[in-house]
Every structure is written in structure tokens, then in C-alpha cells.
Short mmCIF file of C-alpha atoms in Angstrom, two decimals:
data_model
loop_
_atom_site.label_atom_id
_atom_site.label_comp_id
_atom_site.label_asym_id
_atom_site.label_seq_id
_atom_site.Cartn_x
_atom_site.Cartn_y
_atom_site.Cartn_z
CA UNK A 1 -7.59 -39.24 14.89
CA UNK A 2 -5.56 -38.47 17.96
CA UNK A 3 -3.21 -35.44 17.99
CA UNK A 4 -0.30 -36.66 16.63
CA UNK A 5 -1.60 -38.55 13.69
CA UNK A 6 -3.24 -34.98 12.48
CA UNK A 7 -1.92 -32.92 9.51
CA UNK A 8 -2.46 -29.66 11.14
CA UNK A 9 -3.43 -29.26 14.80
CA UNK A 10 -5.00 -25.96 14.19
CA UNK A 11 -6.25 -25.13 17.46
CA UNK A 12 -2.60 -25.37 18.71
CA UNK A 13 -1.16 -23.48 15.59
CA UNK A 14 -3.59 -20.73 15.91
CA UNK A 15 -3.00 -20.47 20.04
CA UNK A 16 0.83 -20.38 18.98
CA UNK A 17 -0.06 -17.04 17.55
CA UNK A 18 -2.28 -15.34 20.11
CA UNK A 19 -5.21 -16.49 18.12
CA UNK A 20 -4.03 -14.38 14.66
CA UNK A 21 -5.49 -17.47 11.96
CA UNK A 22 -4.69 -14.70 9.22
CA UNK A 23 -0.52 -14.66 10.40
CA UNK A 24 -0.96 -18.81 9.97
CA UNK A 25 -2.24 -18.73 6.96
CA UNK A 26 0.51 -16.60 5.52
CA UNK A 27 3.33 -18.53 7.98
CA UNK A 28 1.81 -21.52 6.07
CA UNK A 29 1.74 -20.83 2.98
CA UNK A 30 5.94 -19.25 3.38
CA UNK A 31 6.24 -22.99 4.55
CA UNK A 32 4.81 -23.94 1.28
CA UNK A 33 6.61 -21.86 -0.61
CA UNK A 34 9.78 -22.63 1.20
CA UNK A 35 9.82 -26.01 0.89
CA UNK A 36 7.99 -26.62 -2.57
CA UNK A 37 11.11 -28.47 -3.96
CA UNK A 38 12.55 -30.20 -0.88
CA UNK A 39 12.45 -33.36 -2.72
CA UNK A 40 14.95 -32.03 -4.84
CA UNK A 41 17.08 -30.92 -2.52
CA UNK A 42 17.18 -33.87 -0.52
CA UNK A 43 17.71 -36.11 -3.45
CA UNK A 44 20.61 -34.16 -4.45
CA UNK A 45 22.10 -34.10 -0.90
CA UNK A 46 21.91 -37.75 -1.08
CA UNK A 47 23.43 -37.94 -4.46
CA UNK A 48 26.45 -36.09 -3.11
CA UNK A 49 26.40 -37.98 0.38
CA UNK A 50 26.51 -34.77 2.22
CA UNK A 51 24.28 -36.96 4.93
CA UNK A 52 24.95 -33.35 7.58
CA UNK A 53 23.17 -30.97 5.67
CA UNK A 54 20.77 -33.94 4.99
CA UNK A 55 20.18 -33.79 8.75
CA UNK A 56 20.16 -30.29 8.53
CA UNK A 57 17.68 -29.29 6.67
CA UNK A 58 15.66 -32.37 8.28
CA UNK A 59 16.20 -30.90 11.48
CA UNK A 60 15.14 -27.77 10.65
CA UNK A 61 12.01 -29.11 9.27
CA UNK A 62 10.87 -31.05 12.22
CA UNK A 63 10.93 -27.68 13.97
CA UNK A 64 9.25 -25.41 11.83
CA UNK A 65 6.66 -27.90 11.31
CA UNK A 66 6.44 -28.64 14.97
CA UNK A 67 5.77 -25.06 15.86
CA UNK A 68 3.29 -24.44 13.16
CA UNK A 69 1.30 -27.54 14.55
CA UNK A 70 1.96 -29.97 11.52
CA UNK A 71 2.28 -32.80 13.50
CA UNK A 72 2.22 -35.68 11.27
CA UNK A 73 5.13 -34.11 9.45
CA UNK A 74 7.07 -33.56 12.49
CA UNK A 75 7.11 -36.84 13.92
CA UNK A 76 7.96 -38.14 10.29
CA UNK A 77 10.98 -35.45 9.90
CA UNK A 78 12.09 -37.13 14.16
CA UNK A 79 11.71 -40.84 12.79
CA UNK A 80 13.85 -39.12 9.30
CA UNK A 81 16.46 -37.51 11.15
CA UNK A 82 16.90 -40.47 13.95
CA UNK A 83 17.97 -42.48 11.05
CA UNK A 84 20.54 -40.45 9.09
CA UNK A 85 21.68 -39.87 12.71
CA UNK A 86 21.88 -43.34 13.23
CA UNK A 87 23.05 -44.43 10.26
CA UNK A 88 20.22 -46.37 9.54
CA UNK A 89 18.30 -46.90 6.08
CA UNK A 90 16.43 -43.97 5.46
CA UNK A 91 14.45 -45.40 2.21
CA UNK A 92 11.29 -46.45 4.05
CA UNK A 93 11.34 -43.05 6.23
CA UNK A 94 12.29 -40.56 3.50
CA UNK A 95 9.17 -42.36 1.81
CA UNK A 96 7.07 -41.59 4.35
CA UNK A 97 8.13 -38.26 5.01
CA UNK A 98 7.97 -37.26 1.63
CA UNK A 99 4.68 -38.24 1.15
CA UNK A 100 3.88 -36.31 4.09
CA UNK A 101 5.14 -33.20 2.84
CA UNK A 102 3.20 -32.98 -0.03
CA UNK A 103 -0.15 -34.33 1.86
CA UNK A 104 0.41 -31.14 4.60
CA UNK A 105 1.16 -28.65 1.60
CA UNK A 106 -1.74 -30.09 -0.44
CA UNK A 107 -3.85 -29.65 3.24
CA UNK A 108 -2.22 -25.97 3.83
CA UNK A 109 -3.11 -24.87 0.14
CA UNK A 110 -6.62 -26.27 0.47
CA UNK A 111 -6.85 -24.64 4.31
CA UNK A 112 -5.75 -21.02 2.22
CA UNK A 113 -8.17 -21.86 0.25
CA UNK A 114 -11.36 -22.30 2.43
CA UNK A 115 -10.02 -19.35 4.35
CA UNK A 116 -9.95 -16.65 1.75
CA UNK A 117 -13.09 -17.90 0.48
CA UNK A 118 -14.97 -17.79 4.11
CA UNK A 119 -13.44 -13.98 4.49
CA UNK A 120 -14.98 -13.44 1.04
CA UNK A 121 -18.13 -14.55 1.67
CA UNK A 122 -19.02 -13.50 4.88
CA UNK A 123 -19.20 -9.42 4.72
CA UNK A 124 -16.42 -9.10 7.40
CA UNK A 125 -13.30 -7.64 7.13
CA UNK A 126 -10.11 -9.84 8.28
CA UNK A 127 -8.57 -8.72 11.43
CA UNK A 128 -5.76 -6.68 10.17
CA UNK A 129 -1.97 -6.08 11.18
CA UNK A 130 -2.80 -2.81 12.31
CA UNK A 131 -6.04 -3.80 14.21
CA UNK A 132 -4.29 -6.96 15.74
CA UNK A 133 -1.03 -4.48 16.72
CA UNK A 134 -3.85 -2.16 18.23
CA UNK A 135 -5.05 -4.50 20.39
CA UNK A 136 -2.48 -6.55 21.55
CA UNK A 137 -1.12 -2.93 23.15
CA UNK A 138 -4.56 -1.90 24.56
CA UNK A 139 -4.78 -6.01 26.41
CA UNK A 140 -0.70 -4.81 27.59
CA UNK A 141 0.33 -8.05 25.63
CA UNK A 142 4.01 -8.30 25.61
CA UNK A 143 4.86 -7.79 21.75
CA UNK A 144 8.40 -9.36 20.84
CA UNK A 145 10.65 -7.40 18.13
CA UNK A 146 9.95 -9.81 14.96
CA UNK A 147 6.34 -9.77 15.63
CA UNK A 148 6.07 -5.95 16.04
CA UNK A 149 8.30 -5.54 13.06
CA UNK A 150 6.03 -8.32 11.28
CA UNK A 151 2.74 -6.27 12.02
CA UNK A 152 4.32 -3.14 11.32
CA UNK A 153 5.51 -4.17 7.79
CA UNK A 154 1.79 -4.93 7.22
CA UNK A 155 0.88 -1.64 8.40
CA UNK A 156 0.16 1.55 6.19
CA UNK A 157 2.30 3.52 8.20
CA UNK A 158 5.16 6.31 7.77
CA UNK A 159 8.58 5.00 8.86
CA UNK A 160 9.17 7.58 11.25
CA UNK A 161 5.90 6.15 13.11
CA UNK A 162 6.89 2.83 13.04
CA UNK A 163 10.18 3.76 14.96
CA UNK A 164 8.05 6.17 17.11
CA UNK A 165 6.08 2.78 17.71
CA UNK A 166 8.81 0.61 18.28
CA UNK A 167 10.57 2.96 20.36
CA UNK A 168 7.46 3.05 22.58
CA UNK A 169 7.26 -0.67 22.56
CA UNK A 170 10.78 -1.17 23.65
CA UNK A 171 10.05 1.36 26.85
CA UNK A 172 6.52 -0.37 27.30
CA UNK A 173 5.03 3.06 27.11
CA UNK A 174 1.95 1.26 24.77
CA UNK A 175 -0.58 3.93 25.34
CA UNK A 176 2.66 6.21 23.94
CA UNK A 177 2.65 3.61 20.76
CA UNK A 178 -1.28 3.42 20.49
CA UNK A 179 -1.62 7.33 20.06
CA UNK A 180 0.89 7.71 17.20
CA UNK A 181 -0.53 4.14 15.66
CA UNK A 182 -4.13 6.42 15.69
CA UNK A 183 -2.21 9.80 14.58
CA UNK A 184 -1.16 8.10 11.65
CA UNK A 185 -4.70 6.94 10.73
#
């Protein structure tokens, strides 16, 4: 199967992230849960003819799904939207992509799955917020706002700290950020 026929491209997903496979999991299953009734809300977007937010919500589709590496699903939502776009019939498509949808969601549940089970059963711990936060400052990765405030939501950690931490991100003083991250151990 080449690279755009597969569900999930996970070796692309999971380099999308800096190599976190626990932040996919949980970015796929909020695509899961965000989309769980998309059939619904596409069929009654039809119903009224509001073909924009049709496209809309298509749209924003294709581009969640490309960046999460769901690649069968994003070419589906381009061939979707080129056809409202184009005023085309969009039976044969929606078809498709519909079946699509539930095919990656039925793949992301059973991928959740497999990887709770594997963390379960092996004895080790899964690389946490705080750990991944730690080490992304001591390899001076460049950490952007939402995913600093992502891992720090995940973190057990005072909310003075976290600003401390933030504030020392947002001067690139990490070594600043690592010691209150460890004084708040």
C-alpha cells in the first residue's frame, strides 16, 4: 500500500510531533471525538443547501486529517470539497468519504487500543508531559506557546510555576525553566 492509499501514516504523524506517539494518540482520539457525528452534520447542511459551510467543515477536515497523517481521508475530503466547489455531484464522493471516516476512526480507536494495552503490558512508564517538556528544553528544542501550554496543562504543577516556566520559555532562558520545572518536583 503506497502512502497515500494508507489510513494512518504513522511514521509521519508521530515525526509531526517530535516523536510524542502518546500526544497522537490523544490528538486522535479529540479527532474522534470531534467528528463522531459528522454524518449528521453534513446531511443536515445538505438538507438546508448551505453548500459553504458544507465546504467548510470539508475543508477543515482535509486539514486536520492531513496533518495528523490520515491520508486516505484527506485525499477523500480534496476529491469532496473539489466537487461542492465545483458544483459537481457529490453523491459518489460523500460516499466515499464517509466511509472513510468511519474506517480511520474505527483504525484510530483500535490504534488507542493496542497502545494502552502495549504501555500496560510492558512494565514501562509512558513518556510523560512533564518528562517530554523536560527534555525538549535540555535538547534547546524550540517549544511553541500551544505546545508548552499543552504539556503544561498535563503537568502537576503550581500555576505560578507554569508562568515562571513560560516566562522562561518566552526569553529562551530553558535552563531558567528546567530548574523551577525540578523545584516543583
Amino acid at each position: 500500500m503506497n502512502t497515500e492509499e494508507q489510513i494512518i501514516d504513522l511514521d509521519f504523524a508521530v515525526s509531526q510531533l517530535s516523536g510524542n506517539q502518546s500526544l497522537l494518540i490523544k490528538l486522535l482520539l479529540k479527532f474522534n471525538e470531534q467528528y463522531e457525528n459528522l454524518e449528521n452534520e453534513l446531511a443536515n447542511l445538505k438538507q438546508s443547501n448551505d453548500l459553504k459551510a458544507y465546504k467548510e467543515v470539508i475543508h477543515t477536515v482535509k486539514g486536520v486529517s492531513g496533518n495528523l497523517g490520515l491520508n486516505a481521508l484527506h485525499i477523500s475530503s480534496k476529491n469532496l470539497e473539489s466537487c461542492v466547489i465545483n458544483q459537481a455531484d457529490i453523491v459518489e464522493h460523500e460516499a466515499n468519504f464517509l466511509n472513510l471516516l468511519n474506517t480511520t476512526m474505527s483504525k484510530i480507536n483500535s490504534l488507542a487500543n493496542d497502545d494502552l494495552t502495549s504501555q500496560e503490558g510492558s512494565g514501562v512508564s509512558p513518556k510523560t508531559s512533564r518528562d517530554e517538556l523536560i527534555e525538549m528544553l535540555k535538547n534547546n528544542e524550540f517549544v511553541t506557546p500551544d505546545k508548552l501550554n499543552s504539556l503544561l496543562d498535563d503537568c502537576a504543577i503550581a500555576e505560578n510555576d507554569k508562568q515562571e516556566i513560560v516566562n522562561a520559555v518566552d526569553d529562551l532562558d530553558y535552563p531558567e525553566a528546567l530548574n523551577v520545572i525540578n523545584r516543583s518536583a
